[in-house]
Amino acid sequence: MGLYDYVQVMKKVGFNFPIFLTLIHYSTSWILLGILRASSLLPVSPPSKTTPFAPLFSLGVVMAFASGLANASLNQNSVGFYQMSKIAVTPSIVLAEFVIFRKTISYKKVLALVVVSGGVAVATVKDLEFNFFGACIAIAWIVPSSINKILWSDLQQQANWTALGLMWKTTPVTVLFLVALMPCLDPPGVLSFRWDLYSSSAIFLTALLGFLLQWSGALALGATSATSHVVLGQFKSCVILLGGYLIFGSDPGFVSICGALTALAGMSVYTSLNLQESREKQIFQLQTQTLPLSKPKAISETTTRDEAATANAA
């Protein structure tokens, strides 16, 4: 679900129940996935024996906390504070990948990510209104959001799950835990909300958009990495800011424009480093594939020389 759509529903429609709204979105996604499955349009999942149940269950739980706490944080805090907490996801992913998979990144990438995060902060973070409860929710959201992206990327790339197949397996667990979160984070009065045509249309339209956004995000995570997915989201924010300034004449301010340009420069360096690593990995794989082919040739030449020497001696 887009940030703008969520704000519109929460503020204009007056639906101030973030966890229940998230529950509606995932329930709608589950229904749409069921329709695709019944129509034989859902991609075939890998054999269940190749992926234990624990990672799938963990991903479903983490998705519930990541999405639910994100919407709850936006309901409690200003958009600026929400954007600031999103920036903290990048170092959290780097740390979590090191702890879980012992994955390290080069210092050049670290510097590029620091430039990106600093530029995005300058460009997008303006108002930092929050309260203590909202700040606690925002801090609690950072960890599950990071783990969520890491697990999505790992299961698709290592276990060969498709985006829709993984969504179908994990969404029921997410729905279950969102139901458990509702009494803890949603304010009372959800049953007294007035469901008219306008509010119902707005809420279920955002649910449809949420399904498409989740699907596109899963596809991006399967094709890249958790860190690259965050950088891609920050790239979108900077392009929107600069596009509004160049095309529609909006005035975000000189400092914000400089921050966006700085972030884009850092993203360019980060992308260049990723492409360089990808080329080096491809070259290494080609070398390892050709080495076994050269050994039999060497053995054959040695054998031929030995046979020739034996014949001459005879």
Coordinates of C-alpha atoms in Angstrom, one line a residue:
M1 CA 0.0 0.0 0.0
G2 CA 1.3 3.5 -0.9
L3 CA 2.0 6.0 1.8
Y4 CA -0.2 8.6 0.2
D5 CA -3.1 6.1 -0.1
Y6 CA -2.8 5.2 3.6
V7 CA -2.8 8.8 4.7
Q8 CA -5.9 9.5 2.6
V9 CA -7.8 6.6 4.2
M10 CA -6.7 7.4 7.7
K11 CA -7.2 11.1 7.6
K12 CA -10.0 11.8 5.1
V13 CA -12.1 8.7 5.6
G14 CA -11.5 8.7 9.3
F15 CA -10.7 5.0 9.5
N16 CA -8.2 5.3 12.4
F17 CA -7.8 1.5 12.9
P18 CA -4.4 0.7 11.4
I19 CA -4.2 -3.0 12.2
F20 CA -7.7 -3.7 11.1
L21 CA -7.0 -1.8 7.9
T22 CA -3.9 -4.0 7.4
L23 CA -6.0 -7.0 8.1
I24 CA -8.5 -6.0 5.3
H25 CA -5.6 -5.6 2.9
Y26 CA -4.1 -9.0 3.5
S27 CA -7.5 -10.7 3.6
T28 CA -8.3 -9.1 0.2
S29 CA -4.9 -10.4 -1.1
W30 CA -5.7 -13.9 0.2
I31 CA -9.0 -13.8 -1.7
L32 CA -7.4 -12.6 -4.9
L33 CA -4.7 -15.3 -4.6
G34 CA -7.4 -17.9 -4.0
I35 CA -9.1 -16.8 -7.2
L36 CA -5.8 -17.0 -9.1
R37 CA -5.2 -20.5 -7.7
A38 CA -8.7 -21.7 -8.6
S39 CA -8.2 -20.4 -12.1
S40 CA -4.8 -22.3 -12.4
L41 CA -3.0 -18.9 -12.7
L42 CA -1.0 -19.2 -9.5
P43 CA 2.6 -20.4 -10.3
V44 CA 3.5 -23.8 -9.0
S45 CA 5.3 -23.7 -5.6
P46 CA 8.5 -25.7 -5.0
P47 CA 8.1 -29.2 -3.4
S48 CA 7.2 -28.8 0.3
K49 CA 10.2 -31.0 1.3
T50 CA 12.7 -28.5 -0.1
T51 CA 11.5 -25.7 2.2
P52 CA 10.7 -26.5 5.9
F53 CA 7.6 -25.0 7.4
A54 CA 9.5 -22.9 9.9
P55 CA 10.8 -20.3 7.5
L56 CA 7.4 -19.9 5.8
F57 CA 5.7 -19.6 9.2
S58 CA 8.4 -17.1 10.4
L59 CA 7.9 -15.0 7.3
G60 CA 4.2 -14.8 7.8
V61 CA 4.6 -13.7 11.4
V62 CA 7.2 -11.1 10.5
M63 CA 5.0 -9.8 7.7
A64 CA 2.2 -9.2 10.2
F65 CA 4.4 -7.2 12.5
A66 CA 6.2 -5.3 9.7
S67 CA 3.0 -4.2 8.0
G68 CA 0.9 -3.7 11.1
L69 CA 3.5 -1.7 13.0
A70 CA 4.3 0.4 9.9
N71 CA 0.7 1.5 9.6
A72 CA 0.4 2.0 13.4
S73 CA 3.5 4.1 13.3
L74 CA 2.1 6.3 10.6
N75 CA -1.1 6.7 12.5
Q76 CA 0.7 7.8 15.6
N77 CA 3.5 9.9 14.1
S78 CA 4.0 12.5 11.4
V79 CA 5.0 11.5 7.9
G80 CA 8.5 13.0 8.5
F81 CA 9.1 10.8 11.5
Y82 CA 7.9 7.8 9.6
Q83 CA 10.3 8.6 6.8
M84 CA 13.1 8.9 9.3
S85 CA 12.4 5.4 10.7
K86 CA 12.4 4.0 7.2
I87 CA 15.9 5.3 6.7
A88 CA 17.0 3.3 9.7
V89 CA 15.9 0.1 8.0
T90 CA 19.0 0.2 5.7
P91 CA 21.7 -0.3 8.5
S92 CA 19.4 -2.7 10.2
I93 CA 19.3 -5.0 7.1
V94 CA 23.1 -4.9 6.8
L95 CA 23.5 -5.8 10.5
A96 CA 20.8 -8.5 10.3
E97 CA 22.3 -10.1 7.2
F98 CA 25.7 -10.3 9.0
V99 CA 24.2 -11.9 12.1
I100 CA 22.0 -14.4 10.2
F101 CA 24.0 -15.2 7.1
R102 CA 27.4 -13.8 8.0
K103 CA 27.1 -11.7 4.9
T104 CA 29.4 -8.7 4.7
I105 CA 29.6 -5.8 2.2
S106 CA 32.5 -3.7 1.1
Y107 CA 33.4 -0.4 2.8
K108 CA 32.7 1.3 -0.6
K109 CA 29.1 0.1 -0.4
V110 CA 28.9 1.2 3.2
L111 CA 30.0 4.7 2.3
A112 CA 27.6 4.8 -0.6
L113 CA 24.7 3.8 1.6
V114 CA 25.7 6.4 4.2
V115 CA 25.5 9.1 1.5
V116 CA 22.1 7.8 0.2
S117 CA 20.6 7.7 3.7
G118 CA 21.9 11.2 4.6
G119 CA 20.7 12.6 1.3
V120 CA 17.2 11.1 1.7
A121 CA 17.0 12.4 5.2
V122 CA 17.8 15.9 4.1
A123 CA 15.4 15.7 1.1
T124 CA 12.3 14.1 2.7
V125 CA 12.4 14.6 6.5
K126 CA 10.8 17.9 7.5
D127 CA 8.3 17.5 10.3
L128 CA 9.3 15.2 13.2
E129 CA 6.2 15.2 15.3
F130 CA 5.8 12.1 17.4
N131 CA 4.8 11.0 20.8
F132 CA 6.4 8.4 23.1
F133 CA 4.0 5.6 22.2
G134 CA 4.4 6.4 18.5
A135 CA 8.2 6.4 18.8
C136 CA 8.2 3.0 20.5
I137 CA 6.1 1.6 17.7
A138 CA 8.4 3.1 15.1
I139 CA 11.5 1.6 16.7
A140 CA 9.8 -1.7 17.2
W141 CA 8.9 -1.7 13.4
I142 CA 12.4 -1.4 12.2
V143 CA 13.6 -5.0 13.1
P144 CA 10.6 -7.0 11.6
S145 CA 10.7 -4.8 8.5
S146 CA 14.4 -5.6 8.0
I147 CA 13.9 -9.4 8.6
N148 CA 10.8 -9.4 6.4
K149 CA 12.8 -8.1 3.4
I150 CA 15.7 -10.5 4.0
L151 CA 13.5 -13.6 4.3
W152 CA 11.5 -12.6 1.2
S153 CA 14.7 -12.2 -0.9
D154 CA 16.3 -15.4 0.5
L155 CA 13.4 -17.7 0.0
Q156 CA 12.9 -16.5 -3.6
Q157 CA 16.5 -16.7 -4.6
Q158 CA 17.7 -19.7 -2.7
A159 CA 14.5 -21.9 -2.5
N160 CA 13.2 -20.9 -5.9
W161 CA 9.8 -19.6 -4.6
T162 CA 7.8 -17.3 -6.9
A163 CA 6.4 -14.1 -5.5
L164 CA 2.8 -15.2 -5.8
G165 CA 3.5 -18.7 -4.5
L166 CA 5.2 -17.3 -1.4
M167 CA 2.4 -14.8 -0.9
W168 CA -0.2 -17.7 -1.0
K169 CA 1.7 -19.7 1.6
T170 CA 2.4 -16.9 4.1
T171 CA -0.7 -14.7 3.9
P172 CA -2.9 -17.0 6.1
V173 CA -0.3 -16.8 8.9
T174 CA -0.1 -13.0 8.5
V175 CA -3.9 -12.7 8.7
L176 CA -3.9 -14.8 11.9
F177 CA -1.4 -12.7 13.7
L178 CA -3.0 -9.4 12.6
V179 CA -6.1 -10.6 14.3
A180 CA -4.1 -11.1 17.5
L181 CA -2.5 -7.6 17.2
M182 CA -5.8 -5.7 16.8
P183 CA -6.7 -5.6 20.5
C184 CA -3.2 -4.4 21.4
L185 CA -2.7 -1.5 18.9
D186 CA -6.1 -0.5 17.5
P187 CA -8.2 2.0 19.4
P188 CA -11.7 0.9 20.5
G189 CA -14.7 1.6 18.4
V190 CA -14.0 -0.3 15.2
L191 CA -17.5 -1.9 15.2
S192 CA -19.1 1.5 15.4
F193 CA -17.4 2.8 12.2
R194 CA -19.9 3.9 9.6
W195 CA -19.5 1.9 6.4
D196 CA -21.0 4.0 3.6
L197 CA -20.3 3.8 -0.1
Y198 CA -17.5 6.4 0.0
S199 CA -15.5 4.9 2.9
S200 CA -16.0 1.3 1.7
S201 CA -14.8 2.1 -1.8
A202 CA -11.8 4.0 -0.6
I203 CA -10.7 1.3 1.8
F204 CA -11.1 -1.6 -0.6
L205 CA -9.5 0.4 -3.4
T206 CA -6.4 0.8 -1.2
A207 CA -6.6 -3.0 -0.5
L208 CA -6.4 -3.7 -4.2
L209 CA -3.5 -1.3 -4.5
G210 CA -1.9 -2.9 -1.5
F211 CA -2.0 -6.3 -3.2
L212 CA -0.3 -4.9 -6.4
L213 CA 2.3 -3.1 -4.3
Q214 CA 3.1 -6.2 -2.3
W215 CA 3.4 -8.3 -5.5
S216 CA 5.7 -5.7 -7.1
G217 CA 7.8 -5.5 -4.0
A218 CA 8.1 -9.3 -3.8
L219 CA 9.2 -9.4 -7.5
A220 CA 11.8 -6.7 -6.8
L221 CA 13.1 -8.6 -3.7
G222 CA 13.4 -11.8 -5.8
A223 CA 15.4 -10.0 -8.5
T224 CA 17.7 -8.0 -6.3
S225 CA 18.4 -8.0 -2.5
A226 CA 16.9 -6.6 0.7
T227 CA 19.3 -3.6 0.7
S228 CA 18.8 -2.9 -3.0
H229 CA 15.0 -3.0 -2.4
V230 CA 15.3 -0.3 0.2
V231 CA 17.5 1.8 -2.0
L232 CA 15.0 1.4 -4.8
G233 CA 12.2 2.8 -2.6
Q234 CA 14.4 5.8 -1.6
F235 CA 15.1 6.3 -5.3
K236 CA 11.4 6.6 -5.9
S237 CA 11.0 9.2 -3.2
C238 CA 13.8 11.3 -4.7
V239 CA 12.5 11.1 -8.2
I240 CA 9.0 12.1 -7.1
L241 CA 10.5 15.1 -5.2
L242 CA 12.6 16.2 -8.2
G243 CA 9.9 15.4 -10.7
G244 CA 7.4 17.6 -8.9
Y245 CA 10.0 20.5 -8.9
L246 CA 10.9 20.2 -12.6
I247 CA 7.5 19.3 -14.1
F248 CA 4.8 20.7 -11.8
G249 CA 6.7 23.7 -10.4
S250 CA 6.6 22.6 -6.7
D251 CA 9.1 24.2 -4.4
P252 CA 10.5 21.7 -1.9
G253 CA 13.3 24.0 -1.0
F254 CA 16.9 24.3 -2.0
V255 CA 18.1 22.1 0.9
S256 CA 15.7 19.3 -0.1
I257 CA 16.7 19.4 -3.7
C258 CA 20.4 19.2 -2.8
G259 CA 19.6 16.3 -0.5
A260 CA 17.8 14.5 -3.3
L261 CA 20.6 15.0 -5.8
T262 CA 23.2 13.8 -3.2
A263 CA 21.1 10.7 -2.6
L264 CA 20.9 10.0 -6.3
A265 CA 24.7 10.3 -6.6
G266 CA 25.1 7.8 -3.8
M267 CA 22.6 5.4 -5.5
S268 CA 24.5 5.7 -8.7
V269 CA 27.7 4.6 -6.9
Y270 CA 25.9 1.8 -5.1
T271 CA 24.4 0.5 -8.3
S272 CA 27.8 0.7 -10.1
L273 CA 29.4 -1.3 -7.3
N274 CA 26.6 -4.0 -7.5
L275 CA 27.1 -4.3 -11.3
Q276 CA 30.9 -4.6 -10.8
E277 CA 30.4 -7.4 -8.3
S278 CA 27.9 -9.1 -10.6
R279 CA 30.4 -9.1 -13.5
E280 CA 33.2 -10.4 -11.3
K281 CA 30.9 -13.2 -10.0
Q282 CA 30.0 -14.2 -13.6
I283 CA 33.6 -14.3 -14.6
F284 CA 34.5 -16.5 -11.6
Q285 CA 31.7 -18.9 -12.4
L286 CA 32.8 -19.2 -16.0
Q287 CA 36.3 -19.9 -14.9
T288 CA 35.2 -22.6 -12.5
Q289 CA 33.1 -24.2 -15.2
T290 CA 35.9 -24.3 -17.8
L291 CA 38.6 -25.6 -15.4
P292 CA 37.2 -29.2 -15.2
L293 CA 37.1 -29.3 -19.0
S294 CA 40.8 -28.5 -19.3
K295 CA 42.0 -31.2 -17.0
P296 CA 41.0 -34.2 -19.2
K297 CA 42.8 -32.5 -22.1
A298 CA 46.0 -32.2 -20.1
I299 CA 45.7 -35.8 -18.9
S300 CA 45.1 -37.0 -22.5
E301 CA 48.2 -35.1 -23.8
T302 CA 50.3 -36.7 -21.0
T303 CA 49.0 -40.1 -21.8
T304 CA 49.8 -39.7 -25.5
R305 CA 53.3 -38.6 -24.8
D306 CA 53.8 -41.6 -22.5
E307 CA 52.5 -44.0 -25.1
A308 CA 54.8 -42.5 -27.8
A309 CA 57.8 -42.8 -25.5
T310 CA 57.0 -46.4 -24.8
A311 CA 56.7 -47.2 -28.5
N312 CA 60.0 -45.6 -29.3
A313 CA 61.7 -47.5 -26.5
A314 CA 60.3 -50.7 -28.0

